[in-house]
Amino acid sequence: MLEHGAAPPATQQPEPDPPVDGLGARLMRRKPVERLVAEGGRGEGGSLRRSMGMWQLTMISIGATLGTGIFVVLGEAVPDAGPAVVVSFVIAGLTALFSALSYAELAGTIPVSGSSYSYAYATMGELIAWVCGWCLILEYGVSVAAVAVGWGEYLNELLDGTLGFTIPDALAAPPGDGGIFNLPALLVVLLAMAFLLGGAKESARANTVMVAVKIAALILFCAVAFTGIRAGNYTPFMPLGMAGVSAAGATLFFSYIGFDAASTAGEEAKNPQRDLPRAIMLSLIIVTALYCLVAAVAVGALPWKKFSGSEAALASIMKDVTGQDVWAVLLAAGAVVAIASVVLTVLYGQTRILFAMSRDGLVPKVFSTVHARTGVPRANTVIVSLFCGVLAAAIPLGQLADATSIGTLFAFALVNIAVIVLRRTRPEMPRTFRVPLSPLFPVIGFALCLWMMGSLQFVTWVVFGCWMAVGLVLYFAYGLRRSRLATAEK
């Protein structure tokens, strides 16, 4: 039994590393699970601190997931799916569920901060791990920017309803959306950075409060908007057919990005092997139930054609249903808090993934340098925050959301494969959670990820291809030679 607050023991005999002769063998070298676990928490100059229990881990995953998808991206998905957007949420949720099962097993088996990057390193080799880590940078780093873009829309709703003015479009929208620079998006990222620099425990407390506020805001929306439901708004239920539902599902998968955020806290959890699988599954169940409820009420209260172009759809529905601004103001206030918590938790996840990659030597050491007093990778946090803030200020939401979805789906697909590989290569390892009906469920999860990737637009694939090309150039130019596994072999 694990001692409370202690790192999980590494009692199994590590499997031998593959021979390192030749480029192919070097690209396939794997990092033993025991070494991954033994290095947990260690950084340059200090160590991360184990301070989070299951409740805080669950709140991290809910905080990272519940936000922009329902407050903002819903307005982009309804024009594709119509009232059947509820089905799109279910499809996206099922895709996330199969991957969540795989995440839960691996998080309990390999409880480290690298999430699917570390799982791939232990099962499929260094090159695949790098590809997975590069996808996670797209998932977490770019989604921070996408979420921050939506925050500005609700901030303007709040300012208009309370103070009677809004931030000018020139300073509240990125180029291409009628603006010059999205100042609110930058500000919310910098605010999240300030919380993270204070420490993981303090950030987790702030996130828990914000999660409670945003759940209350969504329940308030459902209670008020329910009075405005009209049966005629649900017909035609699927105006653009299954193709529209599928396309909306691929877009709405962005709404589920973040349920795996708890896995990035593996080295700061008190009892990661027990708590990580529980937190991942519980957060996904809560989020899916809220999404379906809110979507069903929203399309019943507002004709689906009126959602087009709205990035603050829920606040608009509240105003239309009641004819009063006060309810829209309350929802906007909840959304401002909700989206801020997504920025906070997703930014946290990004810094911890880069921390793990840096510790392995695949990215510069600055990302794994830990401040001795706070136990926070300070330079990592500042660099990532500034990058995401500038990205959020300069690029429109829709492009960011789709790019994030394809990177996430690719990483999730690899996690499903990793479960199957680890079951075959290390069947004796203790697992606190097992995917039922393996390998069937991981195979279904893998197939669903590929199907949803195929539903994304061609331009998204082009962006993804360019992103992966840049990542491979960086790996062969830097990571292949600087890898700690490579230096240990010399």
Short mmCIF file of C-alpha atoms in Angstrom, two decimals:
data_model
loop_
_atom_site.label_atom_id
_atom_site.label_comp_id
_atom_site.label_asym_id
_atom_site.label_seq_id
_atom_site.Cartn_x
_atom_site.Cartn_y
_atom_site.Cartn_z
CA MET A 1 0.00 0.00 0.00
CA LEU A 2 1.21 3.48 -0.83
CA GLU A 3 2.19 5.76 2.01
CA HIS A 4 0.04 8.90 1.95
CA GLY A 5 1.83 11.63 -0.01
CA ALA A 6 4.65 9.39 -1.15
CA ALA A 7 5.73 8.81 -4.70
CA PRO A 8 4.69 5.41 -6.07
CA PRO A 9 7.33 2.73 -5.69
CA ALA A 10 9.15 1.28 -8.64
CA THR A 11 9.51 -2.36 -7.71
CA GLN A 12 9.28 -4.04 -11.09
CA GLN A 13 12.35 -4.97 -13.01
CA PRO A 14 12.79 -2.54 -15.89
CA GLU A 15 12.70 -4.01 -19.34
CA PRO A 16 15.99 -3.79 -21.21
CA ASP A 17 16.47 -0.88 -23.57
CA PRO A 18 16.60 -1.79 -27.24
CA PRO A 19 20.00 -1.80 -28.93
CA VAL A 20 21.10 1.66 -30.01
CA ASP A 21 23.00 0.85 -33.19
CA GLY A 22 21.60 2.72 -36.15
CA LEU A 23 19.20 5.62 -36.53
CA GLY A 24 16.11 3.45 -36.49
CA ALA A 25 17.00 1.91 -33.13
CA ARG A 26 17.74 5.33 -31.62
CA LEU A 27 14.37 6.63 -32.75
CA MET A 28 12.65 3.64 -31.12
CA ARG A 29 14.49 3.70 -27.77
CA ARG A 30 12.09 3.56 -24.88
CA LYS A 31 12.35 5.03 -21.42
CA PRO A 32 11.69 2.36 -18.76
CA VAL A 33 8.58 2.96 -16.66
CA GLU A 34 10.63 2.59 -13.49
CA ARG A 35 12.92 5.41 -14.55
CA LEU A 36 9.99 7.63 -15.44
CA VAL A 37 8.45 7.11 -12.01
CA ALA A 38 11.74 7.42 -10.13
CA GLU A 39 12.44 10.81 -11.72
CA GLY A 40 8.96 12.09 -10.82
CA GLY A 41 8.98 15.63 -9.48
CA ARG A 42 12.66 16.24 -10.01
CA GLY A 43 13.76 19.32 -11.89
CA GLU A 44 16.80 21.49 -12.28
CA GLY A 45 17.47 23.22 -8.95
CA GLY A 46 14.42 21.86 -7.10
CA SER A 47 11.44 19.53 -7.08
CA LEU A 48 7.70 19.79 -7.62
CA ARG A 49 5.60 19.37 -4.45
CA ARG A 50 2.95 16.71 -3.86
CA SER A 51 -0.01 18.70 -2.56
CA MET A 52 -3.15 17.62 -4.49
CA GLY A 53 -5.83 15.13 -3.51
CA MET A 54 -8.52 13.55 -5.69
CA TRP A 55 -10.96 16.45 -5.34
CA GLN A 56 -8.38 19.00 -6.47
CA LEU A 57 -7.33 16.77 -9.38
CA THR A 58 -10.96 16.40 -10.45
CA MET A 59 -11.41 20.17 -10.29
CA ILE A 60 -8.31 20.61 -12.46
CA SER A 61 -9.81 18.40 -15.16
CA ILE A 62 -13.23 20.07 -14.92
CA GLY A 63 -11.56 23.47 -14.84
CA ALA A 64 -9.59 22.67 -17.99
CA THR A 65 -12.61 21.22 -19.82
CA LEU A 66 -15.75 23.10 -18.84
CA GLY A 67 -15.71 26.54 -20.38
CA THR A 68 -15.17 27.77 -23.90
CA GLY A 69 -16.73 24.69 -25.52
CA ILE A 70 -20.17 25.45 -24.14
CA PHE A 71 -19.90 29.20 -23.62
CA VAL A 72 -18.32 30.02 -26.99
CA VAL A 73 -17.84 27.16 -29.48
CA LEU A 74 -21.50 26.13 -29.19
CA GLY A 75 -22.31 29.14 -31.40
CA GLU A 76 -20.05 27.74 -34.13
CA ALA A 77 -21.35 24.15 -33.93
CA VAL A 78 -25.11 24.74 -34.00
CA PRO A 79 -25.13 26.15 -37.58
CA ASP A 80 -23.65 22.80 -38.73
CA ALA A 81 -25.75 20.40 -36.67
CA GLY A 82 -28.91 22.35 -35.90
CA PRO A 83 -30.86 21.08 -32.87
CA ALA A 84 -28.96 17.80 -33.27
CA VAL A 85 -25.98 19.54 -31.70
CA VAL A 86 -26.90 17.52 -28.60
CA VAL A 87 -26.08 14.39 -30.61
CA SER A 88 -22.80 16.02 -31.66
CA PHE A 89 -21.93 16.53 -28.00
CA VAL A 90 -22.72 12.87 -27.30
CA ILE A 91 -20.53 11.72 -30.22
CA ALA A 92 -17.66 13.91 -29.07
CA GLY A 93 -18.19 12.72 -25.50
CA LEU A 94 -18.10 9.05 -26.50
CA THR A 95 -14.89 9.65 -28.41
CA ALA A 96 -13.46 11.28 -25.30
CA LEU A 97 -14.79 8.47 -23.08
CA PHE A 98 -12.94 5.66 -24.85
CA SER A 99 -9.75 7.68 -24.72
CA ALA A 100 -10.43 8.63 -21.10
CA LEU A 101 -10.52 4.93 -20.18
CA SER A 102 -7.06 4.52 -21.70
CA TYR A 103 -5.81 7.66 -19.98
CA ALA A 104 -7.14 6.38 -16.64
CA GLU A 105 -5.25 3.09 -16.94
CA LEU A 106 -1.98 4.70 -17.96
CA ALA A 107 -2.26 7.52 -15.39
CA GLY A 108 -2.56 4.94 -12.63
CA THR A 109 0.31 2.88 -14.03
CA ILE A 110 2.72 5.67 -15.00
CA PRO A 111 1.81 8.58 -12.66
CA VAL A 112 4.06 11.32 -14.04
CA SER A 113 3.59 14.86 -15.37
CA GLY A 114 4.16 14.16 -19.03
CA SER A 115 0.69 12.75 -19.70
CA SER A 116 0.46 10.93 -23.04
CA TYR A 117 3.97 12.06 -23.97
CA SER A 118 5.42 9.99 -21.13
CA TYR A 119 3.10 7.07 -21.89
CA ALA A 120 4.31 7.02 -25.49
CA TYR A 121 7.96 7.25 -24.37
CA ALA A 122 7.52 4.13 -22.24
CA THR A 123 5.72 2.11 -24.91
CA MET A 124 6.42 3.26 -28.47
CA GLY A 125 9.79 4.94 -28.39
CA GLU A 126 11.35 8.37 -28.46
CA LEU A 127 10.26 9.58 -31.90
CA ILE A 128 6.61 8.72 -31.27
CA ALA A 129 6.91 10.31 -27.83
CA TRP A 130 8.21 13.50 -29.38
CA VAL A 131 5.39 13.52 -31.94
CA CYS A 132 2.90 13.03 -29.10
CA GLY A 133 4.52 15.77 -27.02
CA TRP A 134 4.45 18.11 -30.00
CA CYS A 135 0.73 17.38 -30.42
CA LEU A 136 0.22 18.13 -26.73
CA ILE A 137 1.90 21.49 -27.19
CA LEU A 138 -0.66 22.12 -29.92
CA GLU A 139 -3.48 20.82 -27.69
CA TYR A 140 -2.60 22.74 -24.55
CA GLY A 141 -0.65 25.76 -25.75
CA VAL A 142 -2.90 26.65 -28.64
CA SER A 143 -6.11 25.87 -26.72
CA VAL A 144 -5.05 28.37 -24.07
CA ALA A 145 -4.99 30.96 -26.83
CA ALA A 146 -8.33 29.79 -28.25
CA VAL A 147 -10.00 29.91 -24.86
CA ALA A 148 -8.59 33.35 -24.13
CA VAL A 149 -10.10 34.70 -27.37
CA GLY A 150 -13.59 33.72 -26.19
CA TRP A 151 -13.01 35.35 -22.80
CA GLY A 152 -12.96 38.79 -24.37
CA GLU A 153 -16.45 38.31 -25.86
CA TYR A 154 -18.01 37.68 -22.46
CA LEU A 155 -15.95 40.41 -20.83
CA ASN A 156 -17.52 42.88 -23.25
CA GLU A 157 -20.98 41.51 -22.43
CA LEU A 158 -20.24 42.06 -18.74
CA LEU A 159 -18.85 45.57 -19.24
CA ASP A 160 -21.79 46.56 -21.41
CA GLY A 161 -24.33 45.33 -18.90
CA THR A 162 -22.69 46.85 -15.84
CA LEU A 163 -20.78 49.96 -16.93
CA GLY A 164 -22.42 50.72 -20.25
CA PHE A 165 -19.35 50.53 -22.45
CA THR A 166 -17.32 47.89 -24.28
CA ILE A 167 -13.71 47.52 -25.32
CA PRO A 168 -13.35 48.80 -28.91
CA ASP A 169 -13.14 46.13 -31.61
CA ALA A 170 -9.67 47.30 -32.50
CA LEU A 171 -8.46 46.18 -29.06
CA ALA A 172 -10.89 43.29 -28.47
CA ALA A 173 -10.52 41.23 -31.65
CA PRO A 174 -7.56 39.77 -33.54
CA PRO A 175 -6.63 40.63 -37.13
CA GLY A 176 -9.07 38.94 -39.49
CA ASP A 177 -11.96 39.43 -37.07
CA GLY A 178 -12.12 43.21 -37.43
CA GLY A 179 -9.50 44.12 -34.85
CA ILE A 180 -5.83 44.88 -34.47
CA PHE A 181 -4.94 43.23 -31.18
CA ASN A 182 -7.04 41.18 -28.70
CA LEU A 183 -6.03 42.84 -25.45
CA PRO A 184 -8.46 40.94 -23.14
CA ALA A 185 -7.12 37.62 -24.40
CA LEU A 186 -3.59 38.64 -23.49
CA LEU A 187 -4.69 39.94 -20.09
CA VAL A 188 -6.44 36.73 -19.01
CA VAL A 189 -3.36 34.67 -19.89
CA LEU A 190 -1.15 37.00 -17.86
CA LEU A 191 -3.61 36.75 -14.95
CA ALA A 192 -3.40 32.95 -15.07
CA MET A 193 0.39 33.20 -15.16
CA ALA A 194 0.35 35.25 -11.96
CA PHE A 195 -1.70 32.54 -10.18
CA LEU A 196 0.60 29.75 -11.40
CA LEU A 197 3.72 31.53 -10.24
CA GLY A 198 2.26 31.51 -6.72
CA GLY A 199 2.41 27.72 -6.52
CA ALA A 200 0.43 24.63 -7.59
CA LYS A 201 -1.50 24.33 -4.32
CA GLU A 202 -2.60 27.97 -4.41
CA SER A 203 -3.56 27.69 -8.09
CA ALA A 204 -5.62 24.57 -7.36
CA ARG A 205 -7.55 26.40 -4.64
CA ALA A 206 -8.33 29.32 -6.94
CA ASN A 207 -9.43 26.91 -9.65
CA THR A 208 -11.81 25.07 -7.31
CA VAL A 209 -13.59 28.33 -6.50
CA MET A 210 -13.84 29.24 -10.19
CA VAL A 211 -15.20 25.80 -11.12
CA ALA A 212 -17.96 26.17 -8.53
CA VAL A 213 -18.88 29.57 -10.00
CA LYS A 214 -19.10 28.33 -13.57
CA ILE A 215 -21.18 25.27 -12.71
CA ALA A 216 -23.58 27.59 -10.87
CA ALA A 217 -23.70 29.87 -13.92
CA LEU A 218 -24.63 27.00 -16.24
CA ILE A 219 -27.33 25.74 -13.89
CA LEU A 220 -28.71 29.29 -13.72
CA PHE A 221 -28.78 29.43 -17.53
CA CYS A 222 -30.71 26.17 -17.76
CA ALA A 223 -33.25 27.32 -15.16
CA VAL A 224 -33.92 30.64 -16.90
CA ALA A 225 -33.68 29.53 -20.55
CA PHE A 226 -35.97 26.55 -19.90
CA THR A 227 -38.88 28.98 -19.68
CA GLY A 228 -38.19 30.06 -23.26
CA ILE A 229 -38.16 26.61 -24.89
CA ARG A 230 -40.40 26.28 -27.95
CA ALA A 231 -41.06 22.82 -29.41
CA GLY A 232 -40.84 24.19 -32.95
CA ASN A 233 -37.18 25.11 -32.40
CA TYR A 234 -36.27 21.40 -32.40
CA THR A 235 -37.47 20.88 -35.98
CA PRO A 236 -35.94 20.11 -38.36
CA PHE A 237 -33.80 18.21 -35.87
CA MET A 238 -30.96 17.41 -38.27
CA PRO A 239 -31.21 20.05 -41.05
CA LEU A 240 -27.83 19.30 -42.64
CA GLY A 241 -27.92 15.55 -42.14
CA MET A 242 -25.40 13.31 -40.42
CA ALA A 243 -22.54 15.08 -42.18
CA GLY A 244 -23.42 18.27 -40.32
CA VAL A 245 -23.70 16.41 -37.01
CA SER A 246 -20.31 14.79 -37.61
CA ALA A 247 -18.65 18.09 -38.53
CA ALA A 248 -20.12 19.73 -35.45
CA GLY A 249 -18.93 16.81 -33.33
CA ALA A 250 -15.38 17.28 -34.57
CA THR A 251 -15.56 20.98 -33.70
CA LEU A 252 -17.15 20.28 -30.32
CA PHE A 253 -14.45 17.78 -29.44
CA PHE A 254 -12.59 20.97 -28.54
CA SER A 255 -15.07 21.17 -25.65
CA TYR A 256 -13.65 17.97 -24.13
CA ILE A 257 -10.03 18.97 -24.39
CA GLY A 258 -8.72 19.13 -20.86
CA PHE A 259 -10.30 16.07 -19.21
CA ASP A 260 -6.78 14.62 -19.26
CA ALA A 261 -5.37 17.65 -17.42
CA ALA A 262 -5.30 15.70 -14.16
CA SER A 263 -2.71 13.39 -15.74
CA THR A 264 -0.32 16.33 -16.09
CA ALA A 265 -0.41 16.72 -12.28
CA GLY A 266 0.90 13.21 -11.66
CA GLU A 267 4.02 14.46 -9.91
CA GLU A 268 2.12 16.88 -7.68
CA ALA A 269 -0.60 14.43 -6.56
CA LYS A 270 -0.49 12.92 -3.08
CA ASN A 271 -1.65 9.48 -4.20
CA PRO A 272 -1.49 9.54 -8.01
CA GLN A 273 -2.02 5.84 -8.67
CA ARG A 274 -5.34 5.86 -6.83
CA ASP A 275 -6.59 9.38 -7.50
CA LEU A 276 -5.65 10.10 -11.13
CA PRO A 277 -7.91 7.47 -12.76
CA ARG A 278 -10.83 8.49 -10.53
CA ALA A 279 -10.37 12.19 -11.26
CA ILE A 280 -10.21 11.65 -15.04
CA MET A 281 -13.38 9.57 -15.22
CA LEU A 282 -15.40 11.64 -12.73
CA SER A 283 -14.59 14.91 -14.47
CA LEU A 284 -15.62 13.57 -17.88
CA ILE A 285 -18.98 12.32 -16.56
CA ILE A 286 -19.79 15.66 -14.90
CA VAL A 287 -18.77 17.71 -17.93
CA THR A 288 -20.67 15.58 -20.46
CA ALA A 289 -23.89 15.77 -18.43
CA LEU A 290 -23.65 19.56 -18.19
CA TYR A 291 -22.86 19.97 -21.90
CA CYS A 292 -25.83 17.91 -23.07
CA LEU A 293 -28.22 19.65 -20.67
CA VAL A 294 -27.13 23.16 -21.64
CA ALA A 295 -27.12 22.38 -25.38
CA ALA A 296 -30.62 20.88 -25.26
CA VAL A 297 -32.00 23.93 -23.46
CA ALA A 298 -30.13 26.40 -25.68
CA VAL A 299 -31.40 25.07 -29.03
CA GLY A 300 -34.91 24.84 -27.59
CA ALA A 301 -34.87 28.49 -26.55
CA LEU A 302 -33.32 29.94 -29.72
CA PRO A 303 -33.89 28.90 -33.39
CA TRP A 304 -30.75 27.19 -34.63
CA LYS A 305 -30.21 29.60 -37.53
CA LYS A 306 -29.76 32.49 -35.11
CA PHE A 307 -26.64 30.94 -33.55
CA SER A 308 -24.49 31.81 -36.56
CA GLY A 309 -21.67 34.22 -35.75
CA SER A 310 -22.38 34.37 -32.02
CA GLU A 311 -19.44 33.83 -29.66
CA ALA A 312 -21.54 34.72 -26.60
CA ALA A 313 -24.65 32.71 -27.50
CA LEU A 314 -25.75 31.81 -23.98
CA ALA A 315 -25.79 35.40 -22.79
CA SER A 316 -27.83 36.39 -25.86
CA ILE A 317 -30.36 33.64 -25.13
CA MET A 318 -30.76 34.82 -21.54
CA LYS A 319 -31.44 38.34 -22.77
CA ASP A 320 -33.95 37.20 -25.42
CA VAL A 321 -35.86 34.91 -23.09
CA THR A 322 -36.24 37.32 -20.18
CA GLY A 323 -36.14 40.65 -22.00
CA GLN A 324 -33.91 41.86 -19.19
CA ASP A 325 -30.19 42.54 -19.22
CA VAL A 326 -29.58 41.46 -15.62
CA TRP A 327 -29.67 37.72 -16.38
CA ALA A 328 -27.32 38.09 -19.31
CA VAL A 329 -24.98 40.09 -17.09
CA LEU A 330 -24.98 37.35 -14.45
CA LEU A 331 -24.24 34.70 -17.07
CA ALA A 332 -21.50 36.84 -18.60
CA ALA A 333 -19.92 37.20 -15.15
CA GLY A 334 -20.02 33.43 -14.73
CA ALA A 335 -18.52 32.92 -18.17
CA VAL A 336 -15.69 35.36 -17.45
CA VAL A 337 -14.80 33.31 -14.37
CA ALA A 338 -15.35 29.99 -16.16
CA ILE A 339 -13.13 30.75 -19.11
CA ALA A 340 -10.44 32.20 -16.84
CA SER A 341 -10.31 28.88 -14.98
CA VAL A 342 -9.85 27.02 -18.28
CA VAL A 343 -6.93 29.27 -19.15
CA LEU A 344 -5.43 28.67 -15.71
CA THR A 345 -5.66 24.87 -15.73
CA VAL A 346 -4.73 24.33 -19.38
CA LEU A 347 -1.76 26.65 -19.03
CA TYR A 348 -0.75 24.60 -15.98
CA GLY A 349 -0.93 21.40 -18.02
CA GLN A 350 1.20 22.85 -20.80
CA THR A 351 3.97 23.89 -18.43
CA ARG A 352 4.08 20.41 -16.83
CA ILE A 353 4.29 18.65 -20.19
CA LEU A 354 7.21 20.84 -21.23
CA PHE A 355 8.72 20.19 -17.79
CA ALA A 356 8.71 16.43 -18.51
CA MET A 357 10.08 16.87 -22.04
CA SER A 358 12.82 19.14 -20.75
CA ARG A 359 13.82 16.68 -18.04
CA ASP A 360 14.25 14.08 -20.79
CA GLY A 361 16.50 16.48 -22.70
CA LEU A 362 14.18 16.89 -25.70
CA VAL A 363 13.64 20.61 -25.09
CA PRO A 364 16.01 23.09 -23.33
CA LYS A 365 16.71 22.80 -19.59
CA VAL A 366 15.09 26.14 -18.85
CA PHE A 367 11.69 24.41 -18.96
CA SER A 368 12.58 22.00 -16.13
CA THR A 369 14.23 24.54 -13.83
CA VAL A 370 12.23 24.65 -10.57
CA HIS A 371 12.25 27.55 -8.13
CA ALA A 372 13.45 26.14 -4.79
CA ARG A 373 11.06 28.18 -2.61
CA THR A 374 7.78 27.88 -4.54
CA GLY A 375 8.33 24.52 -6.25
CA VAL A 376 7.21 26.10 -9.54
CA PRO A 377 8.99 25.96 -12.93
CA ARG A 378 9.05 29.76 -13.13
CA ALA A 379 10.88 30.39 -16.41
CA ASN A 380 8.76 27.70 -18.09
CA THR A 381 5.55 29.36 -16.85
CA VAL A 382 6.57 32.83 -18.02
CA ILE A 383 7.76 31.70 -21.47
CA VAL A 384 4.66 29.60 -22.16
CA SER A 385 2.32 32.33 -20.90
CA LEU A 386 3.85 35.03 -23.07
CA PHE A 387 3.76 32.79 -26.14
CA CYS A 388 0.12 31.81 -25.59
CA GLY A 389 -0.88 35.38 -24.78
CA VAL A 390 0.56 36.77 -28.00
CA LEU A 391 -1.00 33.91 -29.99
CA ALA A 392 -4.41 34.61 -28.44
CA ALA A 393 -4.12 38.30 -29.25
CA ALA A 394 -3.32 37.71 -32.92
CA ILE A 395 -5.31 34.69 -34.23
CA PRO A 396 -9.14 34.19 -34.57
CA LEU A 397 -10.94 31.60 -32.41
CA GLY A 398 -12.24 29.25 -35.13
CA GLN A 399 -8.81 28.57 -36.61
CA LEU A 400 -7.35 27.95 -33.16
CA ALA A 401 -10.15 25.58 -32.08
CA ASP A 402 -9.87 23.30 -35.11
CA ALA A 403 -6.06 23.21 -34.94
CA THR A 404 -6.28 22.27 -31.28
CA SER A 405 -8.82 19.51 -31.95
CA ILE A 406 -6.68 17.71 -34.53
CA GLY A 407 -3.61 17.77 -32.30
CA THR A 408 -5.62 16.43 -29.39
CA LEU A 409 -7.25 13.66 -31.41
CA PHE A 410 -3.86 12.51 -32.66
CA ALA A 411 -2.46 12.40 -29.11
CA PHE A 412 -5.54 10.53 -27.87
CA ALA A 413 -5.17 8.00 -30.66
CA LEU A 414 -1.61 7.29 -29.52
CA VAL A 415 -2.76 6.83 -25.90
CA ASN A 416 -5.18 4.11 -26.98
CA ILE A 417 -2.34 2.32 -28.75
CA ALA A 418 -0.06 2.77 -25.73
CA VAL A 419 -2.49 0.84 -23.50
CA ILE A 420 -2.42 -2.13 -25.85
CA VAL A 421 1.39 -2.05 -26.15
CA LEU A 422 1.98 -1.79 -22.40
CA ARG A 423 -0.45 -4.65 -21.72
CA ARG A 424 1.61 -6.83 -24.06
CA THR A 425 5.11 -5.72 -23.05
CA ARG A 426 4.56 -5.30 -19.29
CA PRO A 427 1.59 -7.49 -18.30
CA GLU A 428 2.96 -7.96 -14.78
CA MET A 429 2.81 -4.27 -13.84
CA PRO A 430 0.27 -3.36 -11.13
CA ARG A 431 -2.64 -1.34 -12.54
CA THR A 432 -5.03 0.57 -10.28
CA PHE A 433 -7.50 0.84 -13.18
CA ARG A 434 -7.97 -1.38 -16.22
CA VAL A 435 -9.73 -0.54 -19.46
CA PRO A 436 -12.63 -2.99 -19.75
CA LEU A 437 -12.76 -5.30 -22.75
CA SER A 438 -9.19 -4.45 -23.77
CA PRO A 439 -8.01 -4.38 -26.52
CA LEU A 440 -11.51 -3.81 -27.97
CA PHE A 441 -12.21 -0.51 -26.22
CA PRO A 442 -8.77 1.01 -27.00
CA VAL A 443 -9.21 -0.01 -30.64
CA ILE A 444 -12.64 1.66 -30.71
CA GLY A 445 -11.15 4.76 -29.11
CA PHE A 446 -8.39 4.81 -31.73
CA ALA A 447 -10.88 4.40 -34.59
CA LEU A 448 -13.17 7.15 -33.26
CA CYS A 449 -10.24 9.56 -33.04
CA LEU A 450 -9.32 8.86 -36.67
CA TRP A 451 -12.95 9.27 -37.75
CA MET A 452 -13.27 12.65 -36.08
CA MET A 453 -9.93 13.78 -37.51
CA GLY A 454 -11.32 12.91 -40.94
CA SER A 455 -14.30 15.22 -40.30
CA LEU A 456 -12.09 18.28 -39.94
CA GLN A 457 -11.54 20.69 -42.81
CA PHE A 458 -8.71 20.28 -45.30
CA VAL A 459 -7.09 23.54 -44.21
CA THR A 460 -6.87 22.16 -40.66
CA TRP A 461 -4.95 19.16 -41.99
CA VAL A 462 -2.61 21.48 -43.85
CA VAL A 463 -1.93 23.44 -40.66
CA PHE A 464 -1.41 20.18 -38.77
CA GLY A 465 0.98 18.89 -41.41
CA CYS A 466 3.02 22.07 -41.24
CA TRP A 467 3.04 21.91 -37.44
CA MET A 468 4.31 18.32 -37.47
CA ALA A 469 6.97 19.16 -40.07
CA VAL A 470 8.30 21.93 -37.85
CA GLY A 471 8.27 19.56 -34.88
CA LEU A 472 10.25 16.89 -36.71
CA VAL A 473 12.85 19.45 -37.80
CA LEU A 474 13.27 20.53 -34.17
CA TYR A 475 13.56 16.94 -32.97
CA PHE A 476 16.24 15.94 -35.46
CA ALA A 477 18.10 19.21 -34.99
CA TYR A 478 17.99 19.22 -31.17
CA GLY A 479 16.16 16.46 -29.34
CA LEU A 480 17.73 13.44 -31.05
CA ARG A 481 21.22 14.42 -29.86
CA ARG A 482 20.32 16.08 -26.54
CA SER A 483 18.03 13.31 -25.29
CA ARG A 484 19.12 12.06 -21.87
CA LEU A 485 18.75 8.51 -23.14
CA ALA A 486 21.15 9.40 -25.95
CA THR A 487 23.73 10.97 -23.64
CA ALA A 488 23.50 7.99 -21.27
CA GLU A 489 24.42 5.69 -24.14
CA LYS A 490 27.67 7.50 -24.89
#
